[in-house]
């Protein structure tokens, strides 16, 4: 049997972290088994589908390296890969279910269905549709239509017995048929619902393994009934644990950003992301700029390999000690029998730790290639970047070390790329370090003269120069270095002082000191 898995998102919004994790597991299983991974767009709900939301879904998967063997923009023998273009196949299945007596036309109004539900609640019994408005003969259809009623098509579900599913993650799962409703599979306007379309398309596309989130477990009985009623072979099912909220066992949601911001690590990442977004002119609205959405991480400069590594461990593990994998290692080791049944919480602090680990493995040149687009978007350097600017970027990255954990962090070091006459000064830092302390301006002016006379402007030589100046003047290092930092960077904190001076160079450092002194 050829292993064929599928990920079938609906274009109703930006790609959710939980959805990405599902896609990743489908992809890893297919790759590990030498099979095929199919991307299908389940766009049967025309009212909820957002056409423009498809672009970030496709782009997000590609950015993560989750490529598909068949699907949108990729030719394949089982297309089209949009459910909305497969309506003839779905309609044929509806007609077959009706002909076999496994479905029926129902002419009940929503109000009549609701009245039956309320009666069941009042009687403290489980609701089961009475099928009072069921029409299985042409005569009954004609009678109801004469009353001006419109019909939907419902499954005629069994009322006795038990369905047993051998789930590859959850093991033996049982469903009592009597608890299943006669689910609608075709609306009055003729459009088919997800449950029918998904079962029919899975069969038509020869999907061997349906790997999906556990919230779809409740859909399984109706879909199995459709599959068996149409005489299709049953695919293997594997229901993944959902991704939970930070520090919780409740399912993660795109709509609960305010709640998640109470988690300090989550809030810190959001604040950091919004600073980056503001600097490069991105829309930072909660609908688009939210760590629950995968595009958030792309926009602020995470490495896709770090996201993939972290997401793979949300519900799966190789053992109790190995955490860091590259993609090839994940493909080599992945199996469904190592997937946990319990939900795993989104932990942004741990995700950042994975990001930092993968960033450490990059060369300075590779990091520079990541951060330069952010500097260009912020208008701090030209595009394309001149060779001397690239050299400065690499020098800044070497001095910053592990402080640059995501590519957008480089924007916190904008002082290295700002023209000297446009450098902004933190008013509080300027006042505290240069204006108010007695003698600070005079000490800085004295050291400025030493800098002007320096024959070499390398970090080690500059450190010796300052130490000699302090000894000659009888000053402590704090009498000069804080004022010096504010003068050349505009801020109270930053990279190593002598590395900063060396990167800026003598003309820039002197010009900035002069400008700061002029303000006090």
XYZ file of C-alpha atoms in Angstrom:
520
model
C 0.000 0.000 0.000
C 1.274 3.469 -0.872
C 1.108 5.745 2.174
C -0.861 8.884 1.317
C -1.649 11.526 3.938
C -3.407 14.826 3.539
C -3.719 18.176 5.253
C -7.007 19.856 4.407
C -7.262 23.405 5.807
C -10.252 25.670 5.287
C -9.353 29.173 4.056
C -11.173 30.897 6.910
C -8.240 32.749 8.484
C -4.515 32.733 9.167
C -2.738 29.432 9.750
C -3.081 28.372 13.395
C -0.120 26.841 15.254
C -2.250 23.757 15.938
C -3.034 23.394 12.248
C 0.630 23.688 11.358
C 1.473 20.980 13.890
C -1.130 18.704 12.247
C 0.297 19.421 8.796
C 3.811 18.729 10.081
C 2.851 15.347 11.550
C 1.056 14.357 8.321
C 4.126 15.414 6.333
C 6.607 13.676 8.632
C 4.637 10.424 8.588
C 4.422 10.426 4.792
C 8.126 11.207 4.414
C 9.146 8.637 7.035
C 7.108 5.957 5.241
C 8.243 6.897 1.733
C 4.735 8.044 0.892
C 2.983 11.119 -0.484
C 1.727 14.233 1.287
C -1.317 15.913 -0.276
C -2.584 19.431 0.384
C -6.308 19.835 -0.221
C -8.264 23.023 0.373
C -11.582 22.258 2.069
C -13.527 25.282 0.879
C -17.062 23.862 0.910
C -18.364 26.573 3.261
C -18.653 29.558 0.936
C -19.906 31.876 3.704
C -16.878 31.354 5.968
C -14.120 31.023 3.392
C -11.816 33.999 2.994
C -10.075 33.830 -0.355
C -7.236 36.117 0.670
C -6.525 33.855 3.663
C -5.294 31.122 1.316
C -2.077 33.000 0.491
C -0.665 33.010 4.063
C -1.669 29.346 4.464
C 0.287 28.272 1.393
C 3.105 30.699 2.138
C 3.358 29.609 5.763
C 3.634 25.931 4.880
C 6.262 26.633 2.217
C 8.242 28.834 4.616
C 8.373 25.940 7.085
C 9.489 23.537 4.380
C 6.244 21.534 4.526
C 5.983 20.987 0.787
C 3.273 18.916 -0.837
C 3.521 16.260 -3.530
C 0.057 17.078 -4.838
C -2.140 20.098 -4.267
C -2.491 23.792 -5.184
C 0.168 24.867 -7.696
C 1.421 21.255 -7.951
C 0.100 18.955 -10.662
C -1.218 15.602 -9.538
C -3.377 12.766 -10.835
C -6.173 13.235 -8.267
C -7.062 16.910 -8.763
C -8.632 19.331 -8.539
C -7.379 19.959 -5.029
C -10.085 22.434 -4.042
C -13.270 20.824 -2.714
C -15.414 23.554 -4.235
C -14.369 22.277 -7.675
C -15.366 18.687 -6.933
C -19.118 19.209 -6.553
C -20.097 16.703 -9.257
C -18.304 13.944 -7.356
C -19.997 14.967 -4.110
C -23.426 15.119 -5.738
C -22.972 11.643 -7.181
C -22.217 10.345 -3.687
C -25.353 12.008 -2.301
C -27.485 10.354 -4.990
C -25.858 6.984 -4.261
C -26.556 7.284 -0.527
C -30.176 8.177 -1.247
C -30.546 5.262 -3.641
C -29.126 2.843 -1.074
C -31.444 4.076 1.667
C -28.523 5.366 3.714
C -29.702 8.974 3.444
C -33.030 10.745 3.010
C -34.494 14.093 2.069
C -35.748 15.949 5.115
C -38.256 18.814 4.945
C -38.247 19.911 8.584
C -37.810 23.612 9.245
C -35.138 24.819 11.693
C -37.924 25.847 14.063
C -39.423 22.358 14.023
C -36.062 20.760 14.726
C -35.468 23.206 17.584
C -38.904 22.416 19.058
C -38.043 18.718 19.125
C -34.725 19.452 20.829
C -36.398 21.566 23.500
C -38.992 18.855 24.116
C -36.211 16.312 24.653
C -34.458 18.638 27.109
C -37.707 19.196 28.991
C -38.249 15.441 29.194
C -34.624 14.925 30.313
C -33.857 12.492 27.512
C -31.255 12.413 24.751
C -32.437 14.091 21.599
C -32.981 11.849 18.583
C -34.680 13.270 15.523
C -38.158 11.766 14.992
C -37.768 11.730 11.189
C -41.314 13.093 11.050
C -40.525 15.176 7.971
C -38.440 12.487 6.259
C -39.370 11.854 2.615
C -38.108 8.638 1.045
C -40.656 8.342 -1.745
C -41.427 10.651 -4.686
C -44.961 11.062 -3.354
C -43.780 12.317 0.036
C -41.286 14.634 -1.619
C -44.066 16.106 -3.772
C -46.368 16.499 -0.740
C -43.809 18.440 1.290
C -42.773 20.573 -1.676
C -46.424 21.445 -2.245
C -46.395 22.921 1.269
C -43.574 25.234 0.191
C -40.935 23.377 2.161
C -37.307 22.999 1.103
C -35.288 19.892 1.832
C -31.865 19.029 3.096
C -30.302 15.580 2.801
C -29.600 13.744 6.052
C -27.756 10.547 6.794
C -30.049 7.763 8.010
C -27.827 6.767 10.890
C -28.151 3.402 12.683
C -30.108 3.503 15.928
C -28.545 0.406 17.478
C -25.123 -1.129 17.850
C -21.590 0.179 18.375
C -18.879 1.436 16.053
C -15.362 0.416 17.024
C -12.379 2.311 15.605
C -8.751 1.220 15.991
C -7.139 4.646 16.244
C -3.369 4.630 15.699
C -2.860 7.049 18.586
C -5.833 6.484 20.890
C -6.223 2.760 20.450
C -9.694 1.232 20.583
C -12.406 3.917 20.457
C -16.107 3.035 20.648
C -19.161 5.027 19.578
C -22.776 4.088 20.271
C -24.775 4.568 17.089
C -27.848 5.552 19.110
C -26.065 8.727 20.246
C -25.405 9.865 16.668
C -27.749 12.328 14.983
C -28.997 12.124 11.406
C -26.381 14.591 10.227
C -27.065 16.898 7.291
C -24.769 16.194 4.347
C -26.338 18.534 1.773
C -27.884 21.938 2.367
C -31.120 23.169 0.842
C -29.127 25.181 -1.714
C -27.501 21.971 -2.970
C -24.058 22.543 -1.454
C -22.508 19.623 0.388
C -21.113 19.762 3.903
C -17.590 18.977 4.993
C -18.382 15.534 6.381
C -19.538 14.133 3.069
C -17.037 16.009 0.903
C -14.101 14.973 3.073
C -15.019 11.267 3.078
C -15.633 11.220 -0.671
C -12.453 13.124 -1.510
C -10.310 11.014 0.798
C -11.476 7.932 -1.093
C -11.076 9.542 -4.510
C -7.550 10.723 -3.640
C -6.627 7.304 -2.196
C -5.776 8.706 1.229
C -4.484 5.805 3.302
C -4.124 7.572 6.659
C -6.382 10.326 8.004
C -4.170 12.117 10.548
C -5.964 15.044 12.131
C -6.651 16.903 15.376
C -8.656 15.219 18.097
C -11.573 17.651 17.768
C -12.423 15.723 14.588
C -12.794 12.483 16.537
C -16.494 13.199 17.041
C -16.877 13.470 13.235
C -15.534 9.972 12.727
C -18.802 7.964 13.144
C -20.710 9.921 10.492
C -17.757 9.776 8.102
C -17.240 6.055 8.674
C -20.962 5.536 8.038
C -20.648 7.406 4.722
C -17.540 5.430 3.768
C -19.089 2.073 4.582
C -22.432 2.965 2.973
C -20.669 3.803 -0.285
C -18.570 0.646 -0.167
C -15.241 2.426 0.219
C -12.275 0.877 2.066
C -11.766 2.432 5.481
C -8.586 4.552 5.883
C -6.546 4.305 9.066
C -7.354 7.065 11.552
C -4.972 8.860 13.908
C -6.295 11.683 16.081
C -3.607 13.996 17.435
C -3.795 15.723 20.816
C -4.688 19.384 20.499
C -2.225 22.193 21.186
C -3.223 23.798 24.471
C -3.125 27.347 25.776
C 0.031 28.538 27.576
C 0.166 26.781 30.942
C -3.202 25.115 30.463
C -4.952 22.032 29.099
C -7.570 24.085 27.238
C -7.422 24.160 23.449
C -5.430 27.037 21.974
C -7.531 29.632 20.148
C -6.726 32.546 17.852
C -9.480 34.556 19.550
C -8.164 34.599 23.118
C -5.130 36.862 22.771
C -6.152 39.042 25.721
C -6.290 35.985 27.971
C -2.880 34.721 26.862
C -1.286 38.114 27.442
C -1.630 37.405 31.165
C 1.165 34.875 30.651
C 4.397 36.879 31.076
C 6.481 34.976 28.522
C 3.710 35.181 25.935
C 3.217 38.898 26.608
C 6.966 39.579 26.363
C 7.102 37.930 22.943
C 4.082 39.922 21.754
C 5.636 43.190 22.952
C 8.912 42.334 21.261
C 7.108 41.444 18.065
C 5.126 44.670 18.071
C 8.291 46.749 18.451
C 9.714 44.998 15.407
C 6.459 45.463 13.502
C 6.345 49.161 14.327
C 9.927 49.639 13.144
C 9.313 48.027 9.746
C 5.759 49.257 9.186
C 3.808 46.019 9.632
C 0.166 45.760 10.628
C 0.361 44.665 14.267
C -3.368 44.122 14.784
C -4.276 41.100 16.957
C -5.945 39.378 13.987
C -2.646 39.158 12.120
C 0.069 39.672 14.721
C -0.470 36.926 17.233
C 1.883 34.105 18.381
C -0.997 31.656 17.869
C -0.609 32.322 14.116
C 2.433 30.957 12.309
C 2.915 34.072 10.174
C 3.795 36.013 13.338
C 7.057 34.092 13.622
C 7.988 34.546 9.971
C 7.429 38.293 10.148
C 9.640 38.897 13.176
C 12.508 36.682 12.053
C 12.260 33.210 13.547
C 14.044 30.359 11.803
C 11.590 27.901 10.242
C 13.782 25.007 11.363
C 13.366 26.134 14.991
C 9.570 26.281 14.630
C 9.519 22.807 13.068
C 11.767 21.386 15.790
C 9.572 22.830 18.534
C 6.247 21.845 16.970
C 7.424 18.279 16.414
C 7.810 17.940 20.179
C 4.288 19.205 20.893
C 2.849 15.744 21.337
C 5.696 13.579 19.987
C 9.025 12.524 21.445
C 11.799 10.140 20.506
C 12.882 9.539 24.094
C 13.062 11.416 27.387
C 16.260 13.329 26.617
C 16.601 14.230 22.921
C 15.068 17.578 22.006
C 17.038 19.127 19.183
C 16.486 17.727 15.697
C 17.003 18.887 12.164
C 14.337 18.009 9.607
C 16.171 14.952 8.286
C 16.454 13.549 11.800
C 12.748 14.093 12.391
C 11.888 12.242 9.187
C 14.205 9.418 10.183
C 12.717 8.936 13.637
C 9.060 9.982 13.360
C 6.339 7.423 14.033
C 2.759 7.674 15.209
C 3.303 5.224 18.045
C 5.452 7.874 19.766
C 2.656 10.461 19.715
C 1.174 11.217 23.131
C -2.580 11.290 23.746
C -2.382 14.245 26.144
C -2.441 17.861 24.925
C 0.771 19.894 24.991
C 0.795 23.598 25.867
C 2.264 26.319 23.684
C 5.302 27.517 25.640
C 6.741 30.600 23.951
C 9.740 30.689 26.309
C 10.703 27.171 25.289
C 10.103 28.017 21.639
C 12.490 30.958 21.978
C 15.057 28.603 23.509
C 14.819 26.388 20.422
C 15.203 29.478 18.258
C 18.292 30.599 20.171
C 19.855 27.135 19.857
C 19.328 27.031 16.098
C 20.576 30.620 15.697
C 23.812 29.678 17.455
C 24.494 27.134 14.736
C 24.479 29.806 12.004
C 27.582 31.546 10.738
C 27.829 35.323 11.014
C 27.261 35.577 7.257
C 24.073 33.484 7.530
C 22.802 35.671 10.372
C 23.613 38.774 8.350
C 21.514 37.479 5.471
C 18.604 37.133 7.914
C 18.847 40.553 9.555
C 19.693 42.760 6.562
C 16.111 42.657 5.171
C 14.844 43.975 8.530
C 17.317 46.847 8.467
C 16.283 47.625 4.901
C 12.554 47.504 5.727
C 13.195 49.914 8.607
C 14.984 52.301 6.234
C 18.269 51.989 8.114
C 20.355 50.678 5.210
C 20.022 50.737 1.454
C 18.914 47.883 -0.761
C 21.046 46.271 -1.991
C 23.363 46.715 0.961
C 26.838 48.085 0.029
C 29.799 45.884 0.941
C 30.969 48.183 3.747
C 27.481 48.125 5.285
C 27.423 44.324 5.157
C 30.772 44.347 6.952
C 29.318 46.611 9.645
C 26.285 44.319 10.034
C 28.587 41.348 10.561
C 30.690 43.306 13.056
C 27.544 44.224 15.016
C 26.425 40.599 15.021
C 29.793 39.432 16.326
C 29.669 42.025 19.106
C 26.043 41.198 19.938
C 26.658 37.463 20.211
C 23.600 35.687 21.593
C 21.651 38.919 22.079
C 20.300 38.561 18.545
C 17.939 35.642 19.148
C 15.546 36.428 16.309
C 16.365 38.381 13.182
C 14.157 41.341 14.099
C 16.167 41.883 17.291
C 18.766 43.695 15.192
C 16.406 46.683 15.128
C 17.174 47.207 18.833
C 20.672 48.159 17.632
C 19.552 50.823 15.177
C 22.199 53.226 16.557
C 24.848 51.463 14.470
C 23.018 52.296 11.247
C 21.597 55.737 12.038
C 23.291 58.833 10.562
C 25.245 60.699 13.242
C 23.169 63.862 12.923
C 19.907 61.895 13.267
C 20.769 59.761 16.289
C 17.928 60.041 18.813
C 18.823 60.500 22.475
C 16.898 58.994 25.336
C 16.078 62.169 27.322
C 16.180 60.393 30.680
C 19.513 58.735 29.920
C 20.991 62.006 28.672
C 19.880 63.800 31.816
C 20.934 61.053 34.230
C 24.315 60.231 32.712
C 25.570 63.436 31.120
C 23.660 66.555 32.168
C 23.149 66.110 35.921
C 26.300 64.392 37.244
C 28.844 66.994 38.281
C 31.883 66.860 36.033
C 30.449 64.276 33.603
C 30.508 66.588 30.580
C 34.044 67.787 31.409
C 35.306 64.212 31.805
C 33.725 63.188 28.512
C 35.222 66.214 26.802
C 38.637 65.253 28.109
C 38.367 61.668 26.888
C 37.075 62.923 23.546
C 40.447 64.633 23.054
C 42.214 61.318 23.722
C 39.990 59.570 21.170
C 40.729 62.252 18.582
C 44.454 61.653 19.011
C 44.236 57.850 18.990
C 46.323 56.234 16.256
C 44.313 53.000 16.282
C 40.597 52.589 16.860
C 40.368 48.927 17.791
C 38.510 47.704 20.884
C 41.536 46.535 22.902
C 43.496 49.734 22.229
C 40.464 51.872 23.137
C 40.042 50.065 26.443
C 43.699 50.728 27.308
C 43.267 54.338 26.259
C 40.364 54.817 28.677
C 42.150 53.098 31.544
C 45.195 55.341 31.056
C 42.959 58.422 30.937
C 41.188 57.420 34.162
C 44.503 56.840 35.925
C 45.897 60.186 34.776
C 42.776 62.111 35.821
C 42.102 60.193 39.032
C 38.638 59.193 37.844
C 36.580 56.025 38.244
C 35.339 54.200 35.150
C 31.748 55.132 35.965
C 32.672 58.822 35.757
C 33.178 58.471 31.992
C 31.824 55.306 30.485
C 28.107 55.929 31.143
C 28.248 59.391 29.623
C 30.294 58.005 26.733
C 27.695 55.337 26.001
C 24.797 57.778 25.952
C 26.762 60.146 23.757
C 27.621 57.623 21.039
C 24.499 55.399 21.134
C 21.747 57.626 22.542
C 20.905 54.912 25.105
C 21.879 53.891 28.608
C 22.547 50.245 27.739
C 23.959 48.442 24.732
C 26.797 46.323 23.425
C 30.329 46.378 24.788
C 31.509 49.985 24.871
C 34.833 49.466 23.149
C 33.411 47.173 20.473
C 30.768 49.863 19.883
C 33.370 52.573 19.391
C 35.416 50.361 17.061
C 32.381 49.524 14.912
C 31.286 53.151 14.671
C 34.813 54.362 13.844
C 36.602 57.520 14.932
C 34.809 60.151 12.783
C 31.355 58.919 13.793
C 32.238 58.533 17.486
C 33.707 62.058 17.680
C 30.774 63.609 15.834
C 28.285 61.962 18.180
C 30.177 63.041 21.298
C 30.264 66.620 20.018
C 26.535 66.533 19.315
C 25.734 65.156 22.783
C 27.921 67.704 24.527
C 26.251 70.487 22.548
C 22.915 69.440 24.024
C 24.130 69.798 27.629
